[in-house]
Tab-separated table of C-alpha atoms and ligand atoms in Angstrom:
chain	number	residue	atom	x	y	z
A	1	MET	CA	-85.870	9.283	91.979
A	2	GLU	CA	-87.384	12.751	92.073
A	3	PRO	CA	-88.377	14.389	88.813
A	4	GLY	CA	-85.786	16.856	87.609
A	5	THR	CA	-82.925	14.912	89.123
A	6	ILE	CA	-80.528	12.301	87.827
A	7	VAL	CA	-78.020	10.022	89.413
A	8	LYS	CA	-74.483	10.997	88.761
A	9	THR	CA	-71.553	8.790	89.622
A	10	ILE	CA	-68.607	10.517	91.166
A	11	HIS	CA	-65.222	8.891	91.431
A	12	GLN	CA	-62.343	8.858	93.820
A	13	HIS	CA	-58.962	7.528	92.830
A	14	SER	CA	-56.104	5.935	94.668
A	15	LYS	CA	-53.180	8.301	94.961
A	16	THR	CA	-50.444	5.761	94.288
A	17	SER	CA	-50.420	2.163	93.216
A	18	LEU	CA	-51.016	-0.402	95.935
A	19	SER	CA	-48.512	-3.000	97.028
A	20	ASP	CA	-49.046	-6.418	95.446
A	21	GLU	CA	-49.913	-7.771	98.872
A	22	ASP	CA	-52.689	-5.230	99.515
A	23	MET	CA	-53.986	-5.594	95.999
A	24	GLN	CA	-54.154	-9.339	96.518
A	25	LYS	CA	-56.290	-8.890	99.642
A	26	LEU	CA	-58.799	-6.794	97.725
A	27	GLN	CA	-58.678	-9.234	94.830
A	28	GLU	CA	-59.649	-12.064	97.179
A	29	ILE	CA	-62.835	-10.202	98.063
A	30	ALA	CA	-63.594	-9.505	94.416
A	31	ASP	CA	-63.052	-13.197	93.578
A	32	ASP	CA	-65.385	-14.410	96.321
A	33	TYR	CA	-67.899	-11.703	95.535
A	34	SER	CA	-67.989	-12.914	91.967
A	35	LYS	CA	-68.365	-16.540	93.097
A	36	VAL	CA	-71.368	-15.609	95.248
A	37	LYS	CA	-72.913	-13.721	92.362
A	38	ASN	CA	-72.501	-16.686	90.034
A	39	TYR	CA	-73.992	-18.968	92.636
A	40	VAL	CA	-77.051	-16.695	92.917
A	41	TYR	CA	-77.341	-16.436	89.122
A	42	GLN	CA	-77.262	-20.182	88.811
A	43	ARG	CA	-79.665	-20.882	91.624
A	44	TYR	CA	-82.172	-18.057	91.135
A	45	GLY	CA	-81.776	-16.993	87.542
A	46	SER	CA	-84.088	-19.580	86.044
A	47	ILE	CA	-87.829	-19.747	85.469
A	48	ASN	CA	-88.455	-21.895	88.537
A	49	SER	CA	-87.108	-19.221	90.865
A	50	LEU	CA	-89.122	-16.337	89.515
A	51	SER	CA	-91.509	-16.436	92.477
A	52	LYS	CA	-88.608	-16.188	94.924
A	53	ILE	CA	-86.875	-13.096	93.665
A	54	TYR	CA	-89.586	-10.584	94.597
A	55	PRO	CA	-89.003	-9.161	97.156
A	56	GLY	CA	-85.988	-11.353	97.809
A	57	TYR	CA	-86.221	-12.377	101.480
A	58	THR	CA	-86.503	-16.003	100.487
A	59	VAL	CA	-83.258	-15.796	98.578
A	60	GLN	CA	-81.510	-14.065	101.445
A	61	ASN	CA	-82.694	-16.708	103.925
A	62	GLU	CA	-81.848	-19.629	101.692
A	63	MET	CA	-78.430	-18.197	100.992
A	64	THR	CA	-77.801	-17.751	104.720
A	65	ARG	CA	-78.660	-21.413	105.248
A	66	SER	CA	-76.593	-22.560	102.279
A	67	GLY	CA	-73.343	-22.370	104.224
A	68	ARG	CA	-71.574	-20.682	101.326
A	69	ARG	CA	-70.461	-17.757	103.424
A	70	ALA	CA	-68.579	-19.876	105.946
A	71	GLU	CA	-67.170	-21.992	103.137
A	72	LEU	CA	-65.649	-18.933	101.499
A	73	GLY	CA	-64.760	-17.187	104.739
A	74	LEU	CA	-66.155	-13.984	103.335
A	75	PRO	CA	-67.277	-11.222	105.750
A	76	SER	CA	-71.070	-11.173	105.790
A	77	VAL	CA	-71.310	-7.582	104.604
A	78	TYR	CA	-69.750	-8.553	101.265
A	79	PHE	CA	-71.698	-11.774	101.084
A	80	TYR	CA	-75.094	-10.056	101.295
A	81	LEU	CA	-74.109	-7.206	99.025
A	82	ALA	CA	-73.084	-9.752	96.400
A	83	ILE	CA	-76.460	-11.471	96.749
A	84	PHE	CA	-78.393	-8.219	96.262
A	85	ASP	CA	-76.117	-7.216	93.423
A	86	ALA	CA	-76.825	-10.497	91.613
A	87	LEU	CA	-80.553	-10.303	92.401
A	88	GLY	CA	-80.596	-6.824	90.879
A	89	ASP	CA	-79.082	-8.244	87.693
A	90	ILE	CA	-81.628	-11.061	87.615
A	91	LYS	CA	-84.504	-8.599	88.039
A	92	THR	CA	-83.085	-6.416	85.305
A	93	GLN	CA	-82.935	-9.403	82.997
A	94	TRP	CA	-86.548	-10.327	83.771
A	95	ALA	CA	-87.651	-6.758	83.106
A	96	LYS	CA	-85.892	-6.899	79.730
A	97	VAL	CA	-87.400	-10.258	78.863
A	98	LYS	CA	-90.876	-9.008	79.747
A	99	SER	CA	-90.576	-5.845	77.717
A	100	GLU	CA	-89.287	-7.840	74.741
A	101	ILE	CA	-92.248	-10.234	74.978
A	102	LEU	CA	-94.703	-7.340	75.280
A	103	ARG	CA	-93.168	-5.803	72.188
A	104	ARG	CA	-93.664	-9.067	70.299
A	105	ILE	CA	-97.224	-9.449	71.540
A	106	ASN	CA	-98.048	-5.992	70.230
A	107	ARG	CA	-96.544	-6.743	66.828
A	108	ASN	CA	-97.799	-10.292	66.417
A	109	GLU	CA	-100.756	-10.234	64.055
A	110	GLY	CA	-101.858	-13.715	64.992
A	111	PHE	CA	-103.299	-12.402	68.256
A	112	THR	CA	-106.750	-10.920	68.726
A	113	GLN	CA	-107.173	-7.804	70.812
A	114	GLU	CA	-108.582	-10.015	73.588
A	115	ASP	CA	-105.532	-12.287	73.477
A	116	ARG	CA	-103.317	-9.278	73.961
A	117	HIS	CA	-105.336	-7.983	76.923
A	118	TYR	CA	-105.150	-11.391	78.544
A	119	LEU	CA	-101.403	-11.776	78.008
A	120	ARG	CA	-100.620	-8.318	79.337
A	121	PHE	CA	-102.743	-8.965	82.395
A	122	VAL	CA	-101.104	-12.245	83.392
A	123	MET	CA	-97.644	-10.857	82.768
A	124	LYS	CA	-98.273	-7.991	85.168
A	125	ILE	CA	-99.135	-10.265	88.107
A	126	ASP	CA	-95.979	-12.031	89.215
A	127	ILE	CA	-97.668	-15.054	90.734
A	128	CYS	CA	-99.759	-15.650	87.597
A	129	PHE	CA	-96.809	-15.264	85.310
A	130	SER	CA	-94.645	-17.519	87.416
A	131	ASN	CA	-97.302	-20.274	87.617
A	132	ILE	CA	-97.880	-20.181	83.886
A	133	LEU	CA	-94.166	-20.535	83.207
A	134	CYS	CA	-93.819	-23.436	85.616
A	135	GLY	CA	-96.938	-25.111	84.249
A	136	LYS	CA	-98.633	-24.890	87.633
A	137	LYS	CA	-102.281	-24.353	88.402
A	138	MET	CA	-103.484	-20.801	87.869
A	139	GLU	CA	-103.576	-18.754	91.052
A	140	ILE	CA	-105.308	-15.397	91.061
A	141	PRO	CA	-105.237	-12.897	93.929
A	142	THR	CA	-108.847	-12.694	95.174
A	143	GLU	CA	-109.362	-9.051	94.325
A	144	MET	CA	-108.491	-9.743	90.699
A	145	GLU	CA	-110.567	-12.848	90.154
A	146	SER	CA	-113.478	-11.138	88.440
A	147	ARG	CA	-111.239	-9.172	86.132
A	148	TYR	CA	-109.375	-12.358	85.265
A	149	ALA	CA	-112.582	-14.264	84.556
A	150	GLU	CA	-113.724	-11.457	82.284
A	151	LEU	CA	-110.470	-11.415	80.328
A	152	MET	CA	-110.295	-15.188	80.059
A	153	SER	CA	-113.809	-15.439	78.643
A	154	GLY	CA	-112.692	-13.362	75.661
A	155	VAL	CA	-109.905	-15.772	74.746
A	156	SER	CA	-110.452	-18.850	72.612
A	157	ASP	CA	-107.440	-20.938	73.604
A	158	VAL	CA	-105.847	-20.086	76.943
A	159	GLU	CA	-103.382	-22.995	76.811
A	160	LYS	CA	-102.062	-21.811	73.481
A	161	LEU	CA	-101.308	-18.389	74.978
A	162	HIS	CA	-99.569	-19.969	77.951
A	163	ARG	CA	-97.441	-22.080	75.637
A	164	TYR	CA	-96.543	-18.933	73.736
A	165	LEU	CA	-95.337	-17.255	76.941
A	166	ARG	CA	-93.258	-20.273	77.941
A	167	ARG	CA	-91.672	-20.442	74.522
A	168	GLN	CA	-90.850	-16.752	74.479
A	169	VAL	CA	-89.303	-16.836	77.938
A	170	ARG	CA	-87.167	-19.846	77.073
A	171	LYS	CA	-85.985	-18.010	74.000
A	172	ASN	CA	-85.162	-14.710	75.703
A	173	LEU	CA	-84.003	-15.647	79.187
A	174	ASN	CA	-80.272	-16.188	79.184
A	175	LYS	CA	-78.176	-18.133	81.608
A	176	MET	CA	-76.350	-15.529	83.609
A	177	HIS	CA	-72.700	-15.764	84.503
A	178	THR	CA	-69.857	-13.381	85.118
A	179	ASP	CA	-66.186	-13.999	84.497
A	180	LYS	CA	-65.333	-10.590	85.822
A	181	ALA	CA	-63.963	-10.253	89.298
A	182	ASP	CA	-62.835	-6.660	89.267
A	183	GLY	CA	-64.871	-5.031	91.971
A	184	PHE	CA	-67.472	-5.140	94.706
A	185	PHE	CA	-70.011	-3.023	96.548
A	186	ILE	CA	-69.204	-1.919	100.026
A	187	THR	CA	-71.164	-0.280	102.864
A	188	GLU	CA	-70.029	1.626	105.926
A	189	ARG	CA	-69.787	-1.579	107.874
A	190	ALA	CA	-66.800	-2.453	105.734
A	191	TYR	CA	-65.050	0.859	105.186
A	192	ARG	CA	-64.094	4.088	106.843
A	193	TYR	CA	-62.304	7.177	105.673
A	194	GLY	CA	-59.342	8.300	107.682
A	195	GLU	CA	-55.737	9.248	107.886
A	196	ASN	CA	-52.686	7.100	107.924
A	197	ASN	CA	-49.335	8.123	109.341
A	198	GLU	CA	-47.310	5.120	108.315
A	199	GLY	CA	-44.779	5.481	105.551
A	200	SER	CA	-44.008	8.877	104.136
A	201	GLY	CA	-46.071	11.331	106.137
A	202	LYS	CA	-49.757	11.808	106.824
A	203	CYS	CA	-52.163	10.984	104.059
A	204	HIS	CA	-55.896	10.731	103.651
A	205	GLY	CA	-57.579	7.657	102.332
A	206	ILE	CA	-60.002	4.815	102.853
A	207	TYR	CA	-59.722	1.703	105.014
A	208	ILE	CA	-61.340	-1.381	103.505
A	209	SER	CA	-62.197	-4.579	105.392
A	210	THR	CA	-60.544	-7.740	104.155
A	211	LYS	CA	-61.138	-11.430	104.720
A	212	GLU	CA	-58.715	-11.348	107.600
A	213	LYS	CA	-60.383	-10.363	110.862
A	214	ARG	CA	-59.672	-6.790	111.937
A	215	LYS	CA	-57.205	-6.313	109.096
A	216	ARG	CA	-58.039	-3.444	106.823
A	217	VAL	CA	-56.251	-2.325	103.706
A	218	PHE	CA	-55.476	1.370	103.628
A	219	VAL	CA	-55.677	3.089	100.240
A	220	PRO	CA	-54.481	6.717	99.967
A	221	LEU	CA	-56.845	8.817	97.859
A	222	THR	CA	-56.276	11.871	95.697
A	223	ASP	CA	-58.977	13.884	97.471
A	224	THR	CA	-60.188	14.239	101.054
A	225	ASN	CA	-63.932	13.887	100.419
A	226	GLN	CA	-65.874	11.485	102.613
A	227	TYR	CA	-69.138	9.755	101.781
A	228	LYS	CA	-71.621	7.852	103.860
A	229	LYS	CA	-73.301	5.498	101.454
A	230	GLN	CA	-72.940	2.323	99.524
A	231	LEU	CA	-69.826	2.595	97.373
A	232	TYR	CA	-68.436	0.482	94.583
A	233	ILE	CA	-64.759	-0.430	94.663
A	234	LYS	CA	-63.311	-1.098	91.228
A	235	LEU	CA	-59.920	-2.778	90.976
A	236	ASN	CA	-57.558	-1.976	88.144
A	237	LYS	CA	-55.349	-5.026	88.142
A	238	GLU	CA	-52.917	-3.914	85.500
A	239	ASN	CA	-51.737	-0.915	87.461
A	240	ASN	CA	-52.590	-1.870	91.044
A	241	THR	CA	-54.949	1.053	91.530
A	242	ILE	CA	-58.536	1.330	92.667
A	243	GLU	CA	-61.429	3.586	91.839
A	244	VAL	CA	-64.245	4.373	94.256
A	245	ALA	CA	-67.611	5.030	92.606
A	246	ILE	CA	-70.196	7.003	94.544
A	247	PRO	CA	-73.765	7.463	93.310
A	248	LYS	CA	-75.022	10.990	93.872
A	249	THR	CA	-78.358	12.573	93.039
A	250	VAL	CA	-77.986	15.891	91.274
A	251	GLU	CA	-80.521	18.351	89.961
A	252	ILE	CA	-80.753	18.767	86.228
A	253	GLN	CA	-79.720	22.214	85.041
A	254	TYR	CA	-82.219	23.767	82.659
A	255	HIS	CA	-80.817	26.477	80.407
A	256	ASP	CA	-83.418	28.601	78.604
A	257	GLU	CA	-80.693	30.128	76.465
A	258	PHE	CA	-79.597	26.751	75.091
A	259	ILE	CA	-81.481	26.756	71.793
A	260	ASN	CA	-78.967	25.602	69.161
A	261	GLU	CA	-79.042	22.446	67.084
A	262	ILE	CA	-75.494	21.203	66.678
A	263	GLY	CA	-74.187	18.475	64.384
A	264	ILE	CA	-70.997	16.848	65.623
A	265	SER	CA	-68.488	14.302	64.469
A	266	MET	CA	-66.202	12.350	66.764
A	267	GLY	CA	-62.589	11.539	66.030
A	268	VAL	CA	-59.468	9.911	67.310
A	269	TRP	CA	-57.251	12.977	66.886
A	270	GLN	CA	-59.776	15.714	67.503
A	271	MET	CA	-62.443	14.741	69.963
A	272	PHE	CA	-65.398	16.645	68.487
A	273	THR	CA	-65.842	18.839	65.420
A	274	THR	CA	-69.095	20.768	64.961
A	275	HIS	CA	-70.926	21.542	61.722
A	276	GLU	CA	-69.516	25.060	61.930
A	277	GLY	CA	-66.007	23.712	62.192
A	278	HIS	CA	-65.430	24.392	65.885
A	279	VAL	CA	-63.052	21.855	67.348
A	280	TYR	CA	-63.065	20.628	70.938
A	281	GLY	CA	-60.426	18.321	72.268
A	282	GLU	CA	-57.899	19.325	69.630
A	283	LYS	CA	-55.055	17.741	71.572
A	284	LEU	CA	-56.801	14.436	72.206
A	285	GLY	CA	-54.562	12.588	69.736
A	286	GLU	CA	-51.443	14.089	71.223
A	287	PHE	CA	-52.390	13.170	74.786
A	288	HIS	CA	-53.350	9.739	73.630
A	289	THR	CA	-50.176	9.119	71.636
A	290	ASN	CA	-48.101	10.061	74.670
A	291	LEU	CA	-49.947	7.530	76.761
A	292	VAL	CA	-49.683	4.809	74.130
A	293	ASN	CA	-45.970	5.352	73.576
A	294	PHE	CA	-45.323	5.356	77.263
A	295	MET	CA	-47.221	2.108	77.703
A	296	ARG	CA	-45.539	0.425	74.764
A	297	ASP	CA	-42.094	1.320	76.041
A	298	GLY	CA	-43.123	0.179	79.488
A	299	ASP	CA	-44.363	-3.138	78.131
A	300	ARG	CA	-41.092	-3.747	76.320
A	301	THR	CA	-39.083	-3.080	79.437
A	302	TYR	CA	-41.457	-5.227	81.398
A	303	HIS	CA	-41.068	-8.216	79.113
A	304	ARG	CA	-37.321	-7.837	78.958
A	305	GLU	CA	-36.879	-7.575	82.715
A	306	LYS	CA	-39.738	-9.703	83.849
A	307	GLN	CA	-37.734	-11.530	86.464
A	308	SER	CA	-36.469	-8.601	88.426
A	309	ASN	CA	-39.488	-6.441	87.646
A	310	PRO	CA	-37.883	-3.166	88.681
A	311	GLY	CA	-39.668	0.119	88.436
A	312	ARG	CA	-43.041	-1.496	87.838
A	313	LYS	CA	-44.606	0.633	90.533
A	314	LYS	CA	-43.042	3.750	89.090
A	315	TYR	CA	-44.430	2.802	85.695
A	316	GLN	CA	-47.894	2.227	87.085
A	317	ASP	CA	-47.917	5.536	88.940
A	318	LYS	CA	-46.807	7.430	85.856
A	319	LYS	CA	-49.394	5.679	83.712
A	320	ALA	CA	-52.177	6.467	86.179
A	321	LYS	CA	-51.052	10.088	86.191
A	322	LEU	CA	-51.079	10.298	82.383
A	323	GLU	CA	-54.520	8.746	82.262
A	324	ALA	CA	-55.879	11.114	84.910
A	325	ARG	CA	-54.488	14.054	82.960
A	326	LEU	CA	-56.135	12.808	79.775
A	327	HIS	CA	-59.489	12.383	81.517
A	328	ASP	CA	-59.216	15.826	83.025
A	329	TYR	CA	-58.553	17.243	79.571
A	330	ILE	CA	-61.538	15.423	78.067
A	331	ASN	CA	-63.865	16.756	80.766
A	332	ARG	CA	-62.649	20.319	80.443
A	333	GLU	CA	-63.107	20.251	76.669
A	334	LEU	CA	-66.595	18.762	76.964
A	335	ASN	CA	-67.554	21.550	79.374
A	336	ARG	CA	-66.123	24.151	77.021
A	337	MET	CA	-68.116	22.692	74.126
A	338	ILE	CA	-71.386	22.837	76.056
A	339	GLU	CA	-70.763	26.368	77.319
A	340	THR	CA	-69.779	27.649	73.886
A	341	GLU	CA	-72.271	25.866	71.675
A	342	ARG	CA	-75.306	26.308	73.972
A	343	PRO	CA	-77.025	23.319	72.394
A	344	LYS	CA	-80.617	22.240	72.723
A	345	VAL	CA	-79.752	19.098	70.811
A	346	PHE	CA	-76.621	17.335	69.558
A	347	TYR	CA	-76.837	15.211	66.424
A	348	VAL	CA	-74.263	12.417	66.433
A	349	PRO	CA	-73.607	9.816	63.709
A	350	LYS	CA	-74.016	6.188	64.673
A	351	LEU	CA	-70.892	4.462	63.454
A	352	PRO	CA	-70.173	0.784	63.079
A	353	LYS	CA	-68.220	-0.586	66.027
A	354	ALA	CA	-64.933	-1.085	64.235
A	355	ALA	CA	-65.063	2.161	62.280
A	356	PHE	CA	-61.663	3.300	63.450
A	357	ALA	CA	-59.799	0.021	63.439
A	358	GLY	CA	-56.913	-0.272	61.070
A	359	VAL	CA	-56.243	3.449	60.745
A	360	ASN	CA	-52.612	2.893	61.578
A	361	LYS	CA	-50.400	0.755	63.739
A	362	ASN	CA	-50.367	3.109	66.666
A	363	ILE	CA	-54.109	3.204	66.816
A	364	ASN	CA	-54.398	-0.542	66.432
A	365	TYR	CA	-52.029	-1.087	69.260
A	366	SER	CA	-54.001	1.192	71.459
A	367	LEU	CA	-57.567	0.217	70.608
A	368	GLY	CA	-57.804	-1.566	73.908
A	369	ILE	CA	-57.111	1.563	75.864
A	370	TRP	CA	-58.710	4.049	73.555
A	371	GLN	CA	-60.807	6.544	75.434
A	372	LYS	CA	-63.821	6.401	73.129
A	373	GLY	CA	-65.969	4.655	75.709
A	374	TYR	CA	-64.934	7.131	78.358
A	375	ILE	CA	-65.664	10.105	76.114
A	376	LYS	CA	-69.113	8.808	75.217
A	377	LYS	CA	-69.935	8.123	78.828
A	378	ARG	CA	-68.883	11.587	79.928
A	379	PHE	CA	-70.572	13.238	76.963
A	380	THR	CA	-73.874	11.502	77.713
A	381	GLN	CA	-73.643	12.300	81.393
A	382	LYS	CA	-72.957	15.987	80.845
A	383	CYS	CA	-75.820	16.260	78.368
A	384	ARG	CA	-78.173	14.647	80.858
A	385	GLU	CA	-77.078	17.016	83.598
A	386	ASN	CA	-77.784	19.996	81.355
A	387	ASN	CA	-80.997	18.745	79.780
A	388	ILE	CA	-79.423	18.546	76.323
A	389	GLU	CA	-80.906	16.042	73.932
A	390	ILE	CA	-78.671	13.633	72.007
A	391	VAL	CA	-80.048	12.307	68.747
A	392	GLU	CA	-78.291	9.563	66.854
A	393	VAL	CA	-78.380	9.745	63.078
A	394	ILE	CA	-77.548	7.223	60.362
A	395	GLY	CA	-73.767	7.042	60.078
A	396	LYS	CA	-73.486	5.277	56.740
A	397	ASN	CA	-71.420	7.221	54.186
A	398	ILE	CA	-71.589	10.301	56.350
A	399	SER	CA	-67.996	11.203	55.502
A	400	ARG	CA	-68.455	10.826	51.745
A	401	GLU	CA	-71.627	12.775	51.224
A	402	CYS	CA	-71.268	16.430	50.254
A	403	SER	CA	-72.963	18.579	52.878
A	404	ARG	CA	-73.621	21.300	50.323
A	405	CYS	CA	-75.100	19.481	47.308
A	406	ARG	CA	-75.650	15.921	48.683
A	407	ALA	CA	-73.632	14.297	45.871
A	408	GLU	CA	-71.029	11.675	46.723
A	409	GLY	CA	-67.605	13.219	47.133
A	410	LYS	CA	-64.275	11.929	48.344
A	411	TYR	CA	-61.712	12.815	50.930
A	412	VAL	CA	-57.968	12.864	50.940
A	413	LYS	CA	-56.591	12.781	54.440
A	414	ASP	CA	-58.460	15.499	56.319
A	415	ILE	CA	-59.931	17.316	53.332
A	416	PHE	CA	-63.281	16.553	51.788
A	417	LYS	CA	-63.753	17.388	48.107
A	418	CYS	CA	-66.909	17.375	46.029
A	419	ASP	CA	-66.409	17.023	42.259
A	420	ASN	CA	-70.033	17.859	41.640
A	421	CYS	CA	-70.206	21.342	43.178
A	422	GLY	CA	-66.570	21.996	43.967
A	423	TYR	CA	-67.076	22.264	47.719
A	424	GLU	CA	-63.943	21.679	49.717
A	425	THR	CA	-63.779	21.575	53.501
A	426	ASP	CA	-62.481	19.809	56.557
A	427	LYS	CA	-63.601	16.188	56.478
A	428	LYS	CA	-64.876	16.179	60.051
A	429	GLN	CA	-66.779	19.416	59.589
A	430	ASN	CA	-68.441	18.011	56.485
A	431	ALA	CA	-69.477	14.901	58.421
A	432	ALA	CA	-70.821	17.022	61.286
A	433	ALA	CA	-72.832	19.139	58.853
A	434	ASN	CA	-74.283	15.934	57.428
A	435	ALA	CA	-75.171	14.800	60.945
A	436	LEU	CA	-77.103	18.029	61.441
A	437	TYR	CA	-78.852	17.633	58.095
A	438	ARG	CA	-79.763	14.005	58.717
A	439	GLY	CA	-80.982	14.848	62.193
A	440	LYS	CA	-83.293	17.533	60.887
A	441	THR	CA	-84.565	15.482	57.970
A	442	ASP	CA	-85.171	11.761	57.683
A	443	GLY	CA	-81.842	10.471	58.934
A	444	ARG	CA	-82.871	10.322	62.577
A	445	LEU	CA	-82.345	6.933	64.104
A	446	ASN	CA	-83.319	7.294	67.689
A	447	ARG	CA	-83.326	9.701	70.504
A	448	LEU	CA	-80.720	8.355	72.852
A	449	TYR	CA	-81.395	10.661	75.662
A	450	PRO	CA	-83.730	11.091	77.574
A	451	TYR	CA	-85.101	7.675	76.565
A	452	SER	CA	-82.009	5.617	76.920
A	453	GLU	CA	-78.813	6.036	78.819
A	454	ASP	CA	-76.737	4.211	76.283
A	455	ILE	CA	-74.885	5.807	73.478
B	1	LIG	ZN1	-71.190	19.054	46.483
């Protein structure tokens, strides 16, 4: 990736819900795709296969010979994409395991400086690392022999260090498995954009190869954009829709005029409140309640009339529409916040996972479909695109602390009150002001972006 650019994922959505039959055809691919991935995880995810996964030809050849593809009857394009997908996951896991071990080596006081140099060296050379883990004879690429000899001479007990590495890998390397079968990668060999005249008039969409020879499923899309790259097809089983994800490299926008430090607090009813009391996404709760009520009513009808199952398609279309409208609203409000606040950095409280559970019945019912994850994802993405830093701060008691005098106050519904200094303000604004304060003082936890993509 070039400096100054980031990868952005753009999405396309199916225009209407698919027929059960078409959905089933796509599901069959997703099921097989997942089976292939699990097979690769199982066969190449362990210590013994470490030497095979870089650069991966061996795996590809062995998988070709395994006969799995014919057994499943899966088109080869999906078969190989599943293999590379799984290999990518395995490599990611190895990278994580290595960085965790390096972190421990640096912290472990039982090691001498020479021990550390030696360990770092053998971990960097795949063949060395792999042989150590498998208990095989040490093999050193010729050009590195002298360096290796030099490093080894500084170490008192080489075997002890090797045992340490084996132990750490056993401890940190997990067995990989996926129970999910809700999507698959796809390349141009297995899709094409086009128009379809069947049914009610001309519509634009994407044709996707299925397990049946020369039979493609047509999915109408909400836009007419066409891409020529590897795409990811995500299946939404509960409403028979699909989502197409397209990776796209975009240039980061640098704004010299963005100089503000902004504390924010996130909520279920109002998306974001700043330390100055500006609210963005004021109607989030309203949008969300509409969606929840609609779904609950739909579920009731569904259970009552399960046999005949009338209007299920209508329900799914309406639900998809409501969701799309909610997402559109979230994105517009995030843009408005960034344009208005002109932030250099956002300070956000880190809250425990279940912070909002049990607020009321409606919320409990809807926790599964709450848009918090979506909001965070979009928020992070937009900050990255605009070179805005996100700093997480300690979330503990952030709603109870008085942002004016630091004493512990209390809140009743949406109003925060401090008995110590008499300050009274909106609860969310008080929390946002505390986020700003903690961010600027000693309450910083970690800089989420640019160092990590997660929030
Ligand atoms: Zn106070």
